[in-house]
């Protein structure tokens, strides 16, 4: 059997409307990305990317999205992500953009990057604190940013069957 290699693209949903993040679902993100690939790269690009394209993880509160595609076609996917201009959910369209944060070979590397990214964001928030209560809350969040062994075993990509 042949093992097909995948790439995982970590993105964030950037929107001025705070309702946008809370109303999105993995299905709507997947449809918007497929539509953007079809517009930019046509039927060929859509066929290449659709082979193993899935939305592996979506956090509606932070706006973090993890997309999986084949290693051969991840460049087509990444080049089409800036063309996602809106997400449609419950017959409402929310203007937004997808910002690519990281491209990795495993889910674990994307998790590690996301922890470091969140730490940097918390440090920026810490510099802008106005009172001591906010400062202590953010410092507590900084100290709790770690990837534990339980999280790594439940989120590994070996569970999703590397052979297709």
PDB file of C-alpha atoms in Angstrom:
ATOM      1  CA  UNK A   1       0.000   0.000   0.000  1.00  0.00           C
ATOM      2  CA  UNK A   2       1.044   3.541  -0.641  1.00  0.00           C
ATOM      3  CA  UNK A   3       0.791   6.216   2.013  1.00  0.00           C
ATOM      4  CA  UNK A   4      -0.425   9.535   0.659  1.00  0.00           C
ATOM      5  CA  UNK A   5       1.190  12.530   2.304  1.00  0.00           C
ATOM      6  CA  UNK A   6      -0.902  15.477   3.350  1.00  0.00           C
ATOM      7  CA  UNK A   7      -0.303  19.097   4.243  1.00  0.00           C
ATOM      8  CA  UNK A   8      -2.181  20.929   6.956  1.00  0.00           C
ATOM      9  CA  UNK A   9      -2.862  24.632   6.458  1.00  0.00           C
ATOM     10  CA  UNK A  10      -3.564  26.625   9.606  1.00  0.00           C
ATOM     11  CA  UNK A  11      -5.651  29.759   8.952  1.00  0.00           C
ATOM     12  CA  UNK A  12      -7.494  32.384  10.907  1.00  0.00           C
ATOM     13  CA  UNK A  13     -10.780  34.003   9.965  1.00  0.00           C
ATOM     14  CA  UNK A  14     -10.355  37.779   9.921  1.00  0.00           C
ATOM     15  CA  UNK A  15     -13.589  39.739  10.129  1.00  0.00           C
ATOM     16  CA  UNK A  16     -14.769  43.061  11.489  1.00  0.00           C
ATOM     17  CA  UNK A  17     -18.153  41.581  12.368  1.00  0.00           C
ATOM     18  CA  UNK A  18     -17.888  39.576  15.618  1.00  0.00           C
ATOM     19  CA  UNK A  19     -20.990  37.554  14.715  1.00  0.00           C
ATOM     20  CA  UNK A  20     -19.140  36.094  11.751  1.00  0.00           C
ATOM     21  CA  UNK A  21     -16.880  33.903  13.865  1.00  0.00           C
ATOM     22  CA  UNK A  22     -19.693  32.526  15.976  1.00  0.00           C
ATOM     23  CA  UNK A  23     -21.925  31.625  13.038  1.00  0.00           C
ATOM     24  CA  UNK A  24     -19.415  29.764  10.877  1.00  0.00           C
ATOM     25  CA  UNK A  25     -19.360  26.005  10.510  1.00  0.00           C
ATOM     26  CA  UNK A  26     -16.797  23.690   8.988  1.00  0.00           C
ATOM     27  CA  UNK A  27     -19.111  22.955   6.067  1.00  0.00           C
ATOM     28  CA  UNK A  28     -19.446  26.646   5.141  1.00  0.00           C
ATOM     29  CA  UNK A  29     -15.682  27.181   5.324  1.00  0.00           C
ATOM     30  CA  UNK A  30     -15.111  24.138   3.127  1.00  0.00           C
ATOM     31  CA  UNK A  31     -17.626  25.321   0.540  1.00  0.00           C
ATOM     32  CA  UNK A  32     -16.165  28.840   0.469  1.00  0.00           C
ATOM     33  CA  UNK A  33     -12.633  27.517  -0.002  1.00  0.00           C
ATOM     34  CA  UNK A  34     -13.710  25.109  -2.756  1.00  0.00           C
ATOM     35  CA  UNK A  35     -15.541  27.943  -4.507  1.00  0.00           C
ATOM     36  CA  UNK A  36     -12.434  30.153  -4.340  1.00  0.00           C
ATOM     37  CA  UNK A  37     -10.250  27.355  -5.728  1.00  0.00           C
ATOM     38  CA  UNK A  38     -12.706  26.872  -8.591  1.00  0.00           C
ATOM     39  CA  UNK A  39     -12.680  30.603  -9.415  1.00  0.00           C
ATOM     40  CA  UNK A  40      -8.906  30.948  -9.292  1.00  0.00           C
ATOM     41  CA  UNK A  41      -7.681  27.636 -10.737  1.00  0.00           C
ATOM     42  CA  UNK A  42     -10.693  26.328 -12.634  1.00  0.00           C
ATOM     43  CA  UNK A  43     -11.834  22.727 -12.843  1.00  0.00           C
ATOM     44  CA  UNK A  44      -8.296  21.339 -12.849  1.00  0.00           C
ATOM     45  CA  UNK A  45      -7.339  23.052  -9.599  1.00  0.00           C
ATOM     46  CA  UNK A  46     -10.639  22.146  -7.995  1.00  0.00           C
ATOM     47  CA  UNK A  47     -10.205  18.480  -8.933  1.00  0.00           C
ATOM     48  CA  UNK A  48      -6.618  18.391  -7.639  1.00  0.00           C
ATOM     49  CA  UNK A  49      -7.509  19.974  -4.308  1.00  0.00           C
ATOM     50  CA  UNK A  50     -10.771  18.105  -3.746  1.00  0.00           C
ATOM     51  CA  UNK A  51      -9.167  14.661  -3.586  1.00  0.00           C
ATOM     52  CA  UNK A  52      -8.508  14.721   0.155  1.00  0.00           C
ATOM     53  CA  UNK A  53      -9.529  18.258   1.100  1.00  0.00           C
ATOM     54  CA  UNK A  54     -11.238  18.503   4.484  1.00  0.00           C
ATOM     55  CA  UNK A  55     -11.690  20.973   7.282  1.00  0.00           C
ATOM     56  CA  UNK A  56     -10.059  19.102  10.162  1.00  0.00           C
ATOM     57  CA  UNK A  57     -10.599  21.658  12.909  1.00  0.00           C
ATOM     58  CA  UNK A  58     -12.609  24.831  13.374  1.00  0.00           C
ATOM     59  CA  UNK A  59     -12.695  26.951  16.507  1.00  0.00           C
ATOM     60  CA  UNK A  60     -15.498  29.472  16.146  1.00  0.00           C
ATOM     61  CA  UNK A  61     -14.399  31.532  19.141  1.00  0.00           C
ATOM     62  CA  UNK A  62     -10.810  32.129  18.065  1.00  0.00           C
ATOM     63  CA  UNK A  63     -11.482  31.910  14.325  1.00  0.00           C
ATOM     64  CA  UNK A  64      -8.849  29.193  13.837  1.00  0.00           C
ATOM     65  CA  UNK A  65      -9.279  26.788  10.924  1.00  0.00           C
ATOM     66  CA  UNK A  66      -7.158  23.736  10.053  1.00  0.00           C
ATOM     67  CA  UNK A  67      -7.455  22.513   6.460  1.00  0.00           C
ATOM     68  CA  UNK A  68      -6.052  19.254   5.083  1.00  0.00           C
ATOM     69  CA  UNK A  69      -5.129  18.619   1.457  1.00  0.00           C
ATOM     70  CA  UNK A  70      -2.713  16.477  -0.522  1.00  0.00           C
ATOM     71  CA  UNK A  71       0.948  17.423  -0.510  1.00  0.00           C
ATOM     72  CA  UNK A  72       0.936  17.826  -4.297  1.00  0.00           C
ATOM     73  CA  UNK A  73      -1.814  20.441  -4.305  1.00  0.00           C
ATOM     74  CA  UNK A  74      -1.298  22.505  -1.149  1.00  0.00           C
ATOM     75  CA  UNK A  75       0.151  25.397  -3.163  1.00  0.00           C
ATOM     76  CA  UNK A  76      -3.071  25.613  -5.184  1.00  0.00           C
ATOM     77  CA  UNK A  77      -5.023  25.732  -1.929  1.00  0.00           C
ATOM     78  CA  UNK A  78      -2.797  28.392  -0.350  1.00  0.00           C
ATOM     79  CA  UNK A  79      -2.909  30.588  -3.432  1.00  0.00           C
ATOM     80  CA  UNK A  80      -6.722  30.513  -3.465  1.00  0.00           C
ATOM     81  CA  UNK A  81      -7.248  31.340   0.236  1.00  0.00           C
ATOM     82  CA  UNK A  82      -6.865  35.136  -0.178  1.00  0.00           C
ATOM     83  CA  UNK A  83      -9.799  35.041  -2.603  1.00  0.00           C
ATOM     84  CA  UNK A  84     -12.255  33.900   0.070  1.00  0.00           C
ATOM     85  CA  UNK A  85     -14.149  37.132   0.640  1.00  0.00           C
ATOM     86  CA  UNK A  86     -17.257  35.985   2.505  1.00  0.00           C
ATOM     87  CA  UNK A  87     -18.759  33.090   4.406  1.00  0.00           C
ATOM     88  CA  UNK A  88     -22.418  32.246   4.099  1.00  0.00           C
ATOM     89  CA  UNK A  89     -24.250  30.820   7.072  1.00  0.00           C
ATOM     90  CA  UNK A  90     -27.987  30.564   7.665  1.00  0.00           C
ATOM     91  CA  UNK A  91     -28.759  32.608   4.539  1.00  0.00           C
ATOM     92  CA  UNK A  92     -26.585  35.490   5.725  1.00  0.00           C
ATOM     93  CA  UNK A  93     -23.287  36.526   4.193  1.00  0.00           C
ATOM     94  CA  UNK A  94     -20.472  37.703   6.405  1.00  0.00           C
ATOM     95  CA  UNK A  95     -17.527  39.508   4.808  1.00  0.00           C
ATOM     96  CA  UNK A  96     -14.244  38.031   5.971  1.00  0.00           C
ATOM     97  CA  UNK A  97     -10.813  36.894   4.866  1.00  0.00           C
ATOM     98  CA  UNK A  98      -8.696  33.831   5.574  1.00  0.00           C
ATOM     99  CA  UNK A  99      -5.187  34.599   6.763  1.00  0.00           C
ATOM    100  CA  UNK A 100      -2.707  31.719   6.382  1.00  0.00           C
ATOM    101  CA  UNK A 101      -0.670  31.294   9.552  1.00  0.00           C
ATOM    102  CA  UNK A 102       1.266  28.067   9.011  1.00  0.00           C
ATOM    103  CA  UNK A 103       1.651  25.114   6.658  1.00  0.00           C
ATOM    104  CA  UNK A 104       2.759  21.873   8.282  1.00  0.00           C
ATOM    105  CA  UNK A 105       3.141  18.197   7.539  1.00  0.00           C
ATOM    106  CA  UNK A 106       1.328  17.011  10.665  1.00  0.00           C
ATOM    107  CA  UNK A 107      -1.440  18.202  12.928  1.00  0.00           C
ATOM    108  CA  UNK A 108       1.006  18.169  15.830  1.00  0.00           C
ATOM    109  CA  UNK A 109       3.335  20.723  14.195  1.00  0.00           C
ATOM    110  CA  UNK A 110       0.346  22.967  13.569  1.00  0.00           C
ATOM    111  CA  UNK A 111      -0.669  22.614  17.231  1.00  0.00           C
ATOM    112  CA  UNK A 112       2.824  23.576  18.370  1.00  0.00           C
ATOM    113  CA  UNK A 113       2.850  26.579  16.060  1.00  0.00           C
ATOM    114  CA  UNK A 114      -0.587  27.655  17.280  1.00  0.00           C
ATOM    115  CA  UNK A 115       0.561  27.531  20.913  1.00  0.00           C
ATOM    116  CA  UNK A 116       3.547  29.757  20.114  1.00  0.00           C
ATOM    117  CA  UNK A 117       1.350  32.100  18.065  1.00  0.00           C
ATOM    118  CA  UNK A 118      -1.165  32.414  20.906  1.00  0.00           C
ATOM    119  CA  UNK A 119       1.640  33.101  23.375  1.00  0.00           C
ATOM    120  CA  UNK A 120       2.888  35.952  21.201  1.00  0.00           C
ATOM    121  CA  UNK A 121      -0.633  37.363  20.968  1.00  0.00           C
ATOM    122  CA  UNK A 122      -1.034  37.149  24.752  1.00  0.00           C
ATOM    123  CA  UNK A 123       2.288  38.943  25.242  1.00  0.00           C
ATOM    124  CA  UNK A 124       1.034  41.750  23.022  1.00  0.00           C
ATOM    125  CA  UNK A 125      -2.127  41.940  25.123  1.00  0.00           C
ATOM    126  CA  UNK A 126      -0.030  41.956  28.283  1.00  0.00           C
ATOM    127  CA  UNK A 127       1.809  45.060  27.102  1.00  0.00           C
ATOM    128  CA  UNK A 128      -1.504  46.873  26.561  1.00  0.00           C
ATOM    129  CA  UNK A 129      -3.047  46.067  29.979  1.00  0.00           C
ATOM    130  CA  UNK A 130      -4.656  48.904  31.861  1.00  0.00           C
ATOM    131  CA  UNK A 131      -5.110  47.422  35.347  1.00  0.00           C
ATOM    132  CA  UNK A 132      -3.536  44.752  37.564  1.00  0.00           C
ATOM    133  CA  UNK A 133      -6.489  42.335  37.346  1.00  0.00           C
ATOM    134  CA  UNK A 134      -6.208  42.074  33.558  1.00  0.00           C
ATOM    135  CA  UNK A 135      -2.439  41.651  33.851  1.00  0.00           C
ATOM    136  CA  UNK A 136      -2.781  38.729  36.294  1.00  0.00           C
ATOM    137  CA  UNK A 137      -5.416  37.050  34.132  1.00  0.00           C
ATOM    138  CA  UNK A 138      -3.230  37.235  31.026  1.00  0.00           C
ATOM    139  CA  UNK A 139      -0.154  36.030  32.937  1.00  0.00           C
ATOM    140  CA  UNK A 140      -2.150  33.025  34.124  1.00  0.00           C
ATOM    141  CA  UNK A 141      -3.162  32.302  30.524  1.00  0.00           C
ATOM    142  CA  UNK A 142       0.458  32.556  29.412  1.00  0.00           C
ATOM    143  CA  UNK A 143       1.581  30.031  31.986  1.00  0.00           C
ATOM    144  CA  UNK A 144      -1.139  27.580  30.957  1.00  0.00           C
ATOM    145  CA  UNK A 145      -0.094  27.526  27.277  1.00  0.00           C
ATOM    146  CA  UNK A 146       1.354  24.043  26.894  1.00  0.00           C
ATOM    147  CA  UNK A 147       0.784  20.963  24.786  1.00  0.00           C
ATOM    148  CA  UNK A 148       0.145  18.062  27.162  1.00  0.00           C
ATOM    149  CA  UNK A 149       0.499  14.405  26.313  1.00  0.00           C
ATOM    150  CA  UNK A 150      -3.291  13.829  26.451  1.00  0.00           C
ATOM    151  CA  UNK A 151      -3.923  16.513  23.835  1.00  0.00           C
ATOM    152  CA  UNK A 152      -1.245  15.198  21.510  1.00  0.00           C
ATOM    153  CA  UNK A 153      -2.592  11.638  21.540  1.00  0.00           C
ATOM    154  CA  UNK A 154      -6.175  12.688  20.854  1.00  0.00           C
ATOM    155  CA  UNK A 155      -5.211  15.078  18.044  1.00  0.00           C
ATOM    156  CA  UNK A 156      -2.649  13.030  16.114  1.00  0.00           C
ATOM    157  CA  UNK A 157      -3.119  12.555  12.422  1.00  0.00           C
ATOM    158  CA  UNK A 158      -2.302   8.832  12.501  1.00  0.00           C
ATOM    159  CA  UNK A 159      -5.911   8.231  13.528  1.00  0.00           C
ATOM    160  CA  UNK A 160      -7.348   9.554  10.282  1.00  0.00           C
ATOM    161  CA  UNK A 161      -5.951   6.685   8.189  1.00  0.00           C
ATOM    162  CA  UNK A 162      -2.944   7.768   6.175  1.00  0.00           C
ATOM    163  CA  UNK A 163      -3.749   5.341   3.336  1.00  0.00           C
ATOM    164  CA  UNK A 164      -6.359   6.260   0.834  1.00  0.00           C
TER     165      UNK A 164
END
